[in-house]
Short mmCIF file of C-alpha atoms and ligand atoms in Angstrom, two decimals:
data_model
loop_
_atom_site.label_atom_id
_atom_site.label_comp_id
_atom_site.label_asym_id
_atom_site.label_seq_id
_atom_site.Cartn_x
_atom_site.Cartn_y
_atom_site.Cartn_z
CA MET J 6 0.71 -0.47 -0.30
CA ALA J 7 0.80 3.47 -0.91
CA LEU J 8 2.58 6.13 1.73
CA LEU J 9 0.20 8.39 3.29
CA SER J 10 2.29 11.51 4.26
CA ILE J 11 -0.33 13.66 6.68
CA ILE J 12 1.57 17.69 6.98
CA LEU J 13 0.75 19.20 10.46
CA PRO J 14 1.42 23.37 10.66
CA SER J 15 2.12 23.62 14.25
CA TYR J 16 2.31 26.84 16.14
CA ASN J 17 2.22 27.17 19.79
CA GLU J 18 0.19 23.61 19.77
CA GLU J 19 2.00 21.98 23.12
CA ALA J 20 -1.29 21.21 24.66
CA ASN J 21 -2.92 19.63 21.19
CA ILE J 22 0.45 17.32 19.43
CA ALA J 23 -0.01 14.78 21.63
CA ARG J 24 -3.72 14.51 21.25
CA THR J 25 -4.02 14.83 17.05
CA ALA J 26 -1.21 12.19 17.47
CA VAL J 27 -3.22 9.70 19.33
CA ARG J 28 -6.24 10.40 17.66
CA LEU J 29 -4.34 9.63 13.63
CA THR J 30 -1.96 7.09 13.80
CA GLY J 31 -5.89 6.12 15.60
CA VAL J 32 -7.55 6.21 12.99
CA LEU J 33 -5.47 5.67 10.24
CA GLU J 34 -3.71 2.26 12.18
CA GLY J 35 -7.49 1.40 11.67
CA ALA J 36 -7.70 1.74 8.48
CA ASN J 37 -4.82 0.41 7.38
CA ILE J 38 -3.26 2.17 5.71
CA PRO J 39 0.88 3.08 6.29
CA PHE J 40 1.68 6.88 7.38
CA GLU J 41 3.91 8.89 8.33
CA LEU J 42 2.55 12.49 10.68
CA LEU J 43 4.75 15.61 10.12
CA PHE J 44 5.44 18.65 11.94
CA VAL J 45 6.51 21.70 11.02
CA SER J 46 6.37 23.77 14.18
CA ASP J 47 6.43 27.07 12.90
CA GLY J 48 8.89 28.67 15.10
CA SER J 49 6.76 28.39 18.32
CA ARG J 50 7.30 29.59 21.15
CA ASP J 51 6.22 27.02 24.06
CA HIS J 52 6.82 23.57 24.01
CA THR J 53 5.76 22.40 20.60
CA TYR J 54 9.09 20.61 19.09
CA GLU J 55 10.19 18.88 22.54
CA GLU J 56 6.26 17.25 22.55
CA ILE J 57 6.86 16.69 18.74
CA ARG J 58 10.42 15.04 19.27
CA LYS J 59 9.37 12.70 22.26
CA LEU J 60 6.59 10.84 19.63
CA SER J 61 9.52 10.88 17.59
CA LEU J 62 11.32 8.85 20.10
CA LYS J 63 8.90 6.30 20.59
CA ASP J 64 7.15 5.62 17.17
CA PRO J 65 9.86 6.42 13.81
CA ARG J 66 6.46 7.05 11.86
CA ILE J 67 6.45 10.83 14.07
CA ARG J 68 8.88 13.35 11.61
CA GLY J 69 8.95 16.84 13.56
CA VAL J 70 10.47 20.08 12.15
CA GLU J 71 10.99 23.79 14.01
CA PHE J 72 11.90 26.63 12.33
CA SER J 73 14.43 29.33 14.03
CA ARG J 74 11.41 32.12 14.03
CA ASN J 75 7.82 32.05 12.87
CA PHE J 76 7.35 32.55 9.24
CA GLY J 77 3.63 31.75 9.34
CA LYS J 78 1.48 29.06 8.34
CA GLU J 79 1.72 29.05 4.24
CA ALA J 80 5.64 28.52 4.89
CA ALA J 81 4.90 25.70 7.47
CA ILE J 82 2.25 23.93 4.85
CA PHE J 83 5.08 24.17 1.87
CA ALA J 84 8.30 22.61 4.12
CA GLY J 85 5.34 20.03 4.63
CA LEU J 86 5.13 19.08 1.13
CA HIS J 87 8.99 19.25 0.68
CA LEU J 88 10.22 16.47 3.07
CA ALA J 89 6.93 14.21 2.74
CA LYS J 90 7.97 10.50 1.75
CA GLY J 91 4.30 9.98 0.35
CA SER J 92 3.23 9.04 -2.71
CA CYS J 93 -0.05 11.48 -2.10
CA CYS J 94 -0.29 13.64 0.86
CA VAL J 95 -2.54 14.96 3.70
CA VAL J 96 -2.43 19.07 4.42
CA MET J 97 -4.45 19.36 8.05
CA ASP J 98 -4.62 22.27 11.10
CA CYS J 99 -2.86 20.59 13.95
CA ASP J 100 -6.22 21.58 16.75
CA LEU J 101 -7.86 18.65 15.64
CA GLN J 102 -10.79 21.28 13.58
CA HIS J 103 -9.62 19.14 10.50
CA PRO J 104 -11.61 15.41 11.83
CA PRO J 105 -9.61 12.72 11.43
CA GLU J 106 -12.21 11.04 10.54
CA VAL J 107 -12.76 11.97 6.17
CA ILE J 108 -8.02 10.92 6.09
CA PRO J 109 -9.30 7.61 4.94
CA GLN J 110 -12.10 8.08 2.80
CA MET J 111 -10.10 10.96 1.76
CA TYR J 112 -7.37 8.21 0.62
CA ASP J 113 -9.91 6.11 -1.41
CA LEU J 114 -10.75 8.01 -3.29
CA TRP J 115 -7.29 8.81 -4.40
CA LYS J 116 -6.91 5.23 -4.58
CA GLN J 117 -9.33 5.12 -7.24
CA GLY J 118 -7.70 7.72 -8.99
CA TYR J 119 -8.59 11.75 -8.09
CA ASP J 120 -4.89 13.60 -7.89
CA ILE J 121 -7.18 16.23 -5.17
CA VAL J 122 -9.45 15.18 -2.34
CA GLU J 123 -11.18 18.84 -1.69
CA GLY J 124 -12.26 18.89 2.25
CA VAL J 125 -15.20 21.68 1.85
CA LYS J 126 -16.47 22.87 4.67
CA SER J 127 -20.57 21.59 5.38
CA ASP J 128 -20.69 24.73 8.32
CA ARG J 129 -18.14 27.49 9.54
CA GLY J 130 -18.42 26.18 12.78
CA GLN J 131 -19.02 29.63 15.03
CA GLU J 132 -17.93 32.33 12.65
CA SER J 133 -18.07 36.46 14.47
CA GLY J 134 -20.67 38.93 11.67
CA LEU J 135 -17.77 40.86 11.53
CA HIS J 136 -15.56 37.65 10.86
CA ARG J 137 -18.11 36.63 8.14
CA PHE J 138 -18.82 39.11 6.87
CA PHE J 139 -15.36 39.95 5.50
CA ALA J 140 -15.23 36.02 5.27
CA ASN J 141 -17.99 36.47 2.86
CA VAL J 142 -16.14 39.37 0.82
CA PHE J 143 -12.79 37.84 0.95
CA TYR J 144 -14.02 34.65 -0.55
CA GLY J 145 -16.82 36.24 -2.47
CA LEU J 146 -13.12 38.14 -4.88
CA MET J 147 -11.19 34.82 -4.56
CA SER J 148 -14.45 33.11 -6.46
CA ARG J 149 -14.63 35.45 -9.33
CA VAL J 150 -10.68 35.68 -9.46
CA MET J 151 -10.74 31.67 -9.74
CA LYS J 152 -14.08 31.50 -11.68
CA MET J 153 -15.12 28.72 -9.13
CA ASP J 154 -16.91 28.86 -5.71
CA MET J 155 -14.84 28.43 -2.97
CA ARG J 156 -16.50 29.85 -0.55
CA ASP J 157 -16.42 26.90 1.83
CA THR J 158 -12.93 25.57 0.69
CA SER J 159 -10.55 25.53 3.68
CA ASP J 160 -6.33 23.94 3.81
CA PHE J 161 -7.67 20.36 4.56
CA LYS J 162 -7.02 18.57 1.44
CA LEU J 163 -5.06 15.58 0.33
CA LEU J 164 -2.81 16.06 -3.12
CA ASP J 165 -1.24 13.15 -4.97
CA ARG J 166 2.33 13.36 -5.62
CA LYS J 167 2.15 14.37 -8.79
CA VAL J 168 0.55 17.88 -6.88
CA MET J 169 3.25 18.38 -4.25
CA ASP J 170 5.44 17.87 -6.88
CA VAL J 171 3.58 21.06 -9.31
CA LEU J 172 3.35 22.92 -6.22
CA THR J 173 7.00 22.71 -4.32
CA GLY J 174 8.78 23.64 -8.09
CA LEU J 175 6.75 26.43 -7.94
CA THR J 176 9.25 29.53 -7.89
CA GLU J 177 7.22 32.27 -5.81
CA ARG J 178 7.07 33.11 -2.51
CA ASN J 179 3.51 35.13 -1.33
CA THR J 180 2.12 31.46 -1.35
CA PHE J 181 -1.88 31.02 -1.44
CA PHE J 182 -1.82 27.34 -0.71
CA ARG J 183 -6.27 27.33 -0.41
CA ALA J 184 -6.20 28.78 -3.90
CA LEU J 185 -2.95 26.98 -5.81
CA THR J 186 -4.57 23.23 -5.82
CA PHE J 187 -7.31 24.29 -8.52
CA TRP J 188 -5.49 26.82 -9.54
CA ALA J 189 -2.91 23.69 -10.80
CA GLY J 190 -5.67 21.76 -12.04
CA PHE J 191 -6.05 17.97 -12.01
CA SER J 192 -8.44 15.52 -11.38
CA SER J 193 -9.99 16.65 -8.37
CA VAL J 194 -13.69 16.11 -5.95
CA SER J 195 -14.53 17.11 -3.25
CA VAL J 196 -15.15 16.19 0.80
CA ALA J 197 -17.09 17.68 2.68
CA TYR J 198 -16.66 17.77 6.42
CA GLN J 199 -17.34 19.63 9.79
CA VAL J 200 -15.65 22.30 11.22
CA GLN J 201 -14.46 21.09 14.99
CA GLU J 202 -14.37 23.20 18.37
CA ARG J 203 -11.14 23.91 18.79
CA THR J 204 -10.73 22.59 22.45
CA TYR J 205 -6.88 23.53 23.19
CA GLY J 206 -5.21 26.42 23.18
CA GLU J 207 -6.08 29.03 20.63
CA SER J 208 -6.86 30.34 17.08
CA LYS J 209 -3.62 31.85 16.13
CA TRP J 210 -5.56 34.87 14.64
CA SER J 211 -6.62 38.63 15.50
CA PHE J 212 -8.39 40.09 12.09
CA TRP J 213 -5.84 42.42 11.99
CA GLY J 214 -4.14 39.23 10.99
CA LEU J 215 -7.36 37.96 9.23
CA LEU J 216 -6.49 40.98 7.19
CA LYS J 217 -3.69 41.21 5.77
CA TYR J 218 -3.85 37.20 5.06
CA ALA J 219 -6.37 38.47 2.22
CA VAL J 220 -5.06 41.15 1.65
CA SER J 221 -2.16 40.07 0.54
CA ASN J 222 -3.69 36.24 -1.11
CA THR J 223 -5.41 38.92 -2.85
CA THR J 224 -3.00 40.48 -4.67
CA SER J 225 -0.51 37.43 -5.38
CA PHE J 226 -3.54 36.11 -7.22
CA THR J 227 -5.40 39.21 -9.24
CA THR J 228 -3.84 42.50 -10.50
CA ALA J 229 -7.49 43.94 -10.52
CA PRO J 230 -6.95 46.27 -7.82
CA LEU J 231 -3.74 47.92 -10.69
CA GLN J 232 -7.44 47.49 -13.04
CA MET J 233 -9.85 49.41 -11.17
CA VAL J 234 -7.44 52.50 -10.52
CA THR J 235 -7.39 52.98 -14.30
CA VAL J 236 -11.03 52.73 -14.26
CA ALA J 237 -11.01 55.89 -11.18
CA GLY J 238 -8.49 56.82 -13.97
CA ILE J 239 -11.30 57.13 -16.56
CA ALA J 240 -14.42 58.20 -14.26
CA PHE J 241 -12.55 60.96 -13.68
CA ILE J 242 -11.21 62.46 -16.91
CA VAL J 243 -14.47 62.09 -18.01
CA ALA J 244 -16.39 63.74 -15.47
CA SER J 245 -13.54 66.85 -16.21
CA VAL J 246 -14.59 67.04 -19.35
CA ILE J 247 -18.24 68.12 -18.42
CA LEU J 248 -16.88 69.61 -15.62
CA GLY J 249 -14.36 71.57 -18.33
CA ALA J 250 -17.46 72.16 -20.08
CA GLN J 251 -19.80 74.40 -17.73
CA THR J 252 -16.92 75.87 -15.97
CA LEU J 253 -16.40 77.31 -19.49
CA PHE J 254 -19.31 78.30 -20.16
CA ASN J 255 -20.01 79.65 -17.34
CA TYR J 256 -16.61 81.90 -18.24
CA PHE J 257 -18.43 82.70 -20.93
CA THR J 258 -20.68 83.89 -19.89
CA HIS J 259 -19.83 85.78 -16.78
CA ASN J 260 -20.72 83.86 -13.83
CA ALA J 261 -17.51 82.71 -13.05
CA VAL J 262 -16.75 83.08 -9.70
CA GLU J 263 -18.87 80.66 -7.39
CA GLY J 264 -18.53 77.16 -7.74
CA PHE J 265 -15.04 77.62 -4.75
CA THR J 266 -16.54 74.62 -3.33
CA THR J 267 -16.65 72.63 -5.75
CA VAL J 268 -13.27 73.52 -5.82
CA ILE J 269 -12.06 72.48 -3.02
CA LEU J 270 -14.10 68.86 -2.70
CA LEU J 271 -12.83 68.00 -6.32
CA LEU J 272 -8.87 68.17 -4.87
CA LEU J 273 -9.87 67.06 -2.02
CA ILE J 274 -11.49 63.75 -3.77
CA VAL J 275 -8.74 63.52 -6.65
CA GLY J 276 -5.66 63.35 -3.91
CA GLY J 277 -7.32 61.64 -1.36
CA LEU J 278 -7.42 59.28 -4.83
CA LEU J 279 -3.48 59.57 -6.47
CA MET J 280 -2.61 58.74 -2.83
CA LEU J 281 -4.84 55.46 -3.14
CA SER J 282 -3.87 54.83 -6.26
CA MET J 283 -0.28 54.54 -5.35
CA GLY J 284 -0.38 52.69 -2.66
CA VAL J 285 -2.36 50.24 -4.87
CA ILE J 286 0.69 50.84 -7.23
CA GLY J 287 3.52 51.05 -4.03
CA HIS J 288 1.66 47.31 -2.80
CA TYR J 289 3.00 45.89 -6.29
CA ILE J 290 5.65 47.00 -6.03
CA ALA J 291 7.06 45.95 -3.26
CA ARG J 292 5.49 42.51 -3.36
CA ILE J 293 7.61 41.91 -6.79
CA TYR J 294 10.63 43.69 -4.73
CA GLU J 295 10.20 40.85 -1.53
CA GLU J 296 9.46 38.11 -4.89
CA ILE J 297 12.81 39.49 -6.56
CA LYS J 298 14.97 38.52 -3.72
CA GLY J 299 14.87 35.36 -3.95
CA ARG J 300 14.79 34.14 0.63
CA PRO J 301 14.17 31.69 1.60
CA ARG J 302 10.62 31.28 2.84
CA TYR J 303 11.71 29.20 5.76
CA ILE J 304 14.88 27.88 7.48
CA ILE J 305 14.71 24.72 10.49
CA ALA J 306 16.60 24.43 12.99
CA LYS J 307 16.09 21.33 14.52
CA ASP J 308 14.57 18.48 12.98
CA THR J 309 13.87 14.79 14.42
CA VAL J 310 15.95 12.93 11.96
CA LYS J 311 19.07 15.18 13.04
CA ASP J 312 18.82 14.71 16.78
CA THR J 313 18.12 11.32 16.71
CA GLY J 314 21.22 10.49 14.65
CA LYS J 315 19.30 8.89 12.01
CA GLU J 316 19.32 10.25 8.05
CA GLY J 317 19.03 13.34 7.37
CA ALA J 318 17.27 16.50 4.57
CA ALA J 319 17.34 19.51 3.53
CA SER J 320 14.87 21.91 2.78
N1 UDP O 427 -0.47 27.48 12.45
C1 UDP O 427 0.62 28.12 11.84
N2 UDP O 427 1.88 29.66 11.84
C2 UDP O 427 0.87 30.40 11.87
C3 UDP O 427 -0.84 30.65 12.32
C4 UDP O 427 -0.98 29.40 12.85
O1 UDP O 427 2.26 26.71 11.33
O2 UDP O 427 1.30 31.17 11.96
C5 UDP O 427 -0.77 26.46 12.17
C6 UDP O 427 -1.55 26.38 13.25
O3 UDP O 427 -0.57 25.56 14.91
C7 UDP O 427 -3.29 25.43 13.06
C8 UDP O 427 -3.43 25.61 11.90
O4 UDP O 427 -2.19 26.70 11.88
O5 UDP O 427 -2.08 24.11 13.04
C9 UDP O 427 -4.70 27.03 12.05
O6 UDP O 427 -4.42 28.07 13.10
P1 UDP O 427 -5.40 28.46 14.25
O7 UDP O 427 -6.36 27.37 14.53
O8 UDP O 427 -4.79 29.25 14.43
O9 UDP O 427 -6.76 29.33 12.87
P2 UDP O 427 -7.62 29.42 12.90
O10 UDP O 427 -8.48 27.20 12.86
O11 UDP O 427 -8.71 30.05 14.25
O12 UDP O 427 -8.15 29.58 11.54
MG1 MG O 428 -7.56 25.85 14.48
#
């Protein structure tokens, strides 16, 4: 049977590592699936890596690496994709919000020939009103860009080795894993799952963190904001023709003194719009700058395979 790699990005999850490993081991052994658990500790400041190391000493199927600092969940996922040895992999959160019981079903679908099995949320769990509003705006936009419904997608997916190789071969640094599997194509199928409540530890996302994540993901997939600058410019040229005609008419009919309010308003609007446009363009230039520096996406500081004196692996 083909090896399944489970990739688990973990940031300050000391309370979850052992529980998650036990649940996963139980489910996968029960379903007779050969597996490896690959915990990628994303620069955790608690004992996450120690927990992983303890487990890896007892069970050779468990491996963990530790980043030199927090590089973000995307980087952790990609490190996992690089290190995984399986013929396919499952990416999932290590807080058990993605139920391990769904994995055998995903694995069966993969054996039937599907290259990607998307985990789709059957409901969004508990979210505040504001969170839901922004999630709707963001996924609405992304769905339009990707020309498919992204609303209930998540990072919980199974990927065939082919897809893993495509993703790890990408040279870009600002990735959005969730959408990239759609971008890659291949034959895919989805499996619905119920988002579980997080029992231990806390969510790593603040409101601002999510907003930044949404902006960065949007701009890594679409240049629509740049086009919006052009559209705004065209709108202003049209308006300036109309207003210009009116102004000239007033001038020639000797009614030109009034209209001071209009001048102030126009200055404010045009000034604001110009600065906003420069901000949008600046954002894209910043992204180009980040990409062109070509720095590594993550740095691996510790590796349980090296710590226990067995073979090493480079990122
Ligand atoms: N995570 C990570 N790096 C980060 C933030 C989060 O690897 O900088 C991991 C985290 O350990 C968890 C997963 O990403 O396994 C999802 O994070 P979280 O549960 O905080 O997000 P939520 O489920 O609330 O969206
Ligand atoms: Mg979570």
